[in-house]
PDB file of C-alpha atoms in Angstrom:
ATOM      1  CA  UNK A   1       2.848 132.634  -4.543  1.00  0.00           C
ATOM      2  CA  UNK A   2       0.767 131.375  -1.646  1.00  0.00           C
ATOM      3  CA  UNK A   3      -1.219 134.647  -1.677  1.00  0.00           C
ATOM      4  CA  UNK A   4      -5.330 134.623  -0.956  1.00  0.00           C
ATOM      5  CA  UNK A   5      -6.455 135.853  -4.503  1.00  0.00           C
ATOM      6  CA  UNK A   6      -8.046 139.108  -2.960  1.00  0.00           C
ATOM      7  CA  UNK A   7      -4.731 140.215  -1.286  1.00  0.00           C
ATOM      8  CA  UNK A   8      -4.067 143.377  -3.522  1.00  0.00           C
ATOM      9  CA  UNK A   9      -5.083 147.284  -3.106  1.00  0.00           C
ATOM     10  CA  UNK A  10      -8.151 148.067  -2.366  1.00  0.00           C
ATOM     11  CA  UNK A  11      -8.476 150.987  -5.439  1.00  0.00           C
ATOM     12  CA  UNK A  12     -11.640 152.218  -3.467  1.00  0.00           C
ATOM     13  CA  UNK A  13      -9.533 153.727  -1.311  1.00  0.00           C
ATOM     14  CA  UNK A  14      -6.850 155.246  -3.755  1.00  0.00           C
ATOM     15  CA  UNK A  15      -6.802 158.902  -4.502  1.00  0.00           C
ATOM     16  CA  UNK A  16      -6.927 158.938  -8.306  1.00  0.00           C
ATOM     17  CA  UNK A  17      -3.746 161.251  -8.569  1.00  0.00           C
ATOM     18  CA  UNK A  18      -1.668 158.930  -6.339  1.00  0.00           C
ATOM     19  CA  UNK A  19       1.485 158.035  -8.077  1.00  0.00           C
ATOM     20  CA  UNK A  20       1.162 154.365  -7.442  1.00  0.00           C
ATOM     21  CA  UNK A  21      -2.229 153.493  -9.073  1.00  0.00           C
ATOM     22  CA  UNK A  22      -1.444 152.480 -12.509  1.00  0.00           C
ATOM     23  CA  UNK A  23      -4.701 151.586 -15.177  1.00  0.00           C
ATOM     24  CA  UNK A  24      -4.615 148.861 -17.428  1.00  0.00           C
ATOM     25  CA  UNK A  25      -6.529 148.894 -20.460  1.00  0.00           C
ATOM     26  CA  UNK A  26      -8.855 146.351 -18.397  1.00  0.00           C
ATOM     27  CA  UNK A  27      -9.429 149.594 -15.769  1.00  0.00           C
ATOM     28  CA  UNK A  28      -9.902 151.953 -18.062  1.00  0.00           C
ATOM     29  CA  UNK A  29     -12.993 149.741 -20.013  1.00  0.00           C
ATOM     30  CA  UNK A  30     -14.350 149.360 -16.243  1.00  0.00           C
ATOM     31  CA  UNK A  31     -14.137 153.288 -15.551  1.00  0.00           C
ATOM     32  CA  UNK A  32     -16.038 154.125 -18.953  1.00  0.00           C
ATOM     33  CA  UNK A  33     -19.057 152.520 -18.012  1.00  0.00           C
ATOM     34  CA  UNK A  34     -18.304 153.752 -14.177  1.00  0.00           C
ATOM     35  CA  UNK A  35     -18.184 157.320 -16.027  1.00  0.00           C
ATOM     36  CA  UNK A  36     -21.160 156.751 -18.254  1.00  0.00           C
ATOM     37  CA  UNK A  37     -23.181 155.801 -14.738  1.00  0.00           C
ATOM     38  CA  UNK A  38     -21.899 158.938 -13.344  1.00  0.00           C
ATOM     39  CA  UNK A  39     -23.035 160.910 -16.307  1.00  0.00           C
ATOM     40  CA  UNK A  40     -26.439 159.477 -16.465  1.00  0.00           C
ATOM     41  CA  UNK A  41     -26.596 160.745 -12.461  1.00  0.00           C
ATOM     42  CA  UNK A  42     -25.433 163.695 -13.786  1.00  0.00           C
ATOM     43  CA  UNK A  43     -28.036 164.278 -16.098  1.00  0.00           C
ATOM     44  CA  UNK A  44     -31.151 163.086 -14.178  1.00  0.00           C
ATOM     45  CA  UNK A  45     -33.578 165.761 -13.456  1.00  0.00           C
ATOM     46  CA  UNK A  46     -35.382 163.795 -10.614  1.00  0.00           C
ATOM     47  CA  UNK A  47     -32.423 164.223  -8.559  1.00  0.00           C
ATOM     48  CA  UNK A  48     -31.623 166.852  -6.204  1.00  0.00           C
ATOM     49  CA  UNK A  49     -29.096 169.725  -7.534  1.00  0.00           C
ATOM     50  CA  UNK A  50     -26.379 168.821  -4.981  1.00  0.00           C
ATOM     51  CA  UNK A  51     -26.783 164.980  -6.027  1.00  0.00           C
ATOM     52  CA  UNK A  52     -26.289 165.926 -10.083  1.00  0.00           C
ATOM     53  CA  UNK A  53     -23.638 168.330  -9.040  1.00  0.00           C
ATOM     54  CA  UNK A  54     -21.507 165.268  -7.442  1.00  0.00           C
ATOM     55  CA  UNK A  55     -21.915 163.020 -10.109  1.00  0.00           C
ATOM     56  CA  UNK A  56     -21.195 165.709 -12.307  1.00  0.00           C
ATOM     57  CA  UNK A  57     -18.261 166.523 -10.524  1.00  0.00           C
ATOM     58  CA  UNK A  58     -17.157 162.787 -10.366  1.00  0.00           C
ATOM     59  CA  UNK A  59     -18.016 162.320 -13.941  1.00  0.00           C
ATOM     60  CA  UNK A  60     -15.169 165.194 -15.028  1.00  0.00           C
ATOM     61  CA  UNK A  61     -12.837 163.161 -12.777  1.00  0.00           C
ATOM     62  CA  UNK A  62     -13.401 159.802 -14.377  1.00  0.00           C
ATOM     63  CA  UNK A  63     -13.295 161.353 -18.095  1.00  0.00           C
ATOM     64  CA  UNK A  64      -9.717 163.245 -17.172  1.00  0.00           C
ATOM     65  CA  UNK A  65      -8.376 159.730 -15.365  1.00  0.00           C
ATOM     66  CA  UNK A  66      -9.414 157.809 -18.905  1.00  0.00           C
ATOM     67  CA  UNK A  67      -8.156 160.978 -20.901  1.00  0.00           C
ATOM     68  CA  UNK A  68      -4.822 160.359 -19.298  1.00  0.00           C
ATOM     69  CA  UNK A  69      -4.435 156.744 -19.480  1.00  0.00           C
ATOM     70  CA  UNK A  70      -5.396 156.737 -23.378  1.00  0.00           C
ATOM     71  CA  UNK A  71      -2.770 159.496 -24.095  1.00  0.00           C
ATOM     72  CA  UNK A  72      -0.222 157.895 -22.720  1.00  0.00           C
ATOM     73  CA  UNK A  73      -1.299 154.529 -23.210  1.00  0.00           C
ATOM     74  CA  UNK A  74      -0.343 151.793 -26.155  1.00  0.00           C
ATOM     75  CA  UNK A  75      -2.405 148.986 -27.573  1.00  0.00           C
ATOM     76  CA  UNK A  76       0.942 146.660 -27.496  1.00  0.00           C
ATOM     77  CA  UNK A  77      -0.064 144.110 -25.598  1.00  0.00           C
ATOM     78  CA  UNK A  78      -3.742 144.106 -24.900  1.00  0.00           C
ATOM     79  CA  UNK A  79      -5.021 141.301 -25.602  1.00  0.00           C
ATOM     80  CA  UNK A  80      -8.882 142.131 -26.735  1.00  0.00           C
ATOM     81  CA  UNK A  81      -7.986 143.878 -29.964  1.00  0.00           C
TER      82      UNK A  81
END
């Protein structure tokens, strides 16, 4: 369409309850290891409290976000299957 490639939303800035962000089944593989990142964060005892806390906190978010999307979600049409 005469569009530069990178000319789409920039989903670092979304809100992850905003209406208008929609997860394929491509997102959702790239949020589990996001969310198994954040968990590891979570987890590590060299890390300050407030630090584990965070990831923790971002960790529940991810895991409700992919929760969502595979509840709702069909396998018709992915291709990887």
């Amino acid at each position: 369409m005469g569009l530069p490639a990178d000319d789409g939303p920039d989903e670092s800035e979304c809100r992850s309850a905003c209406a208008n962000l929609a997860c394929t089944h491509r997102n959702i593989d790239d949020r589990r290891a996001e969310l198994r990142s954040w968990e590891a964060a979570a987890h590590d005892r060299r890390s300050p409290r407030p630090m584990r806390d965070r990831a923790g906190a971002l960790a529940a978010e991810l895991q409700s976000t992919i929760t969502a999307h595979e509840s709702t979600a069909s396998d018709a049409g992915r291709k990887d299957l």
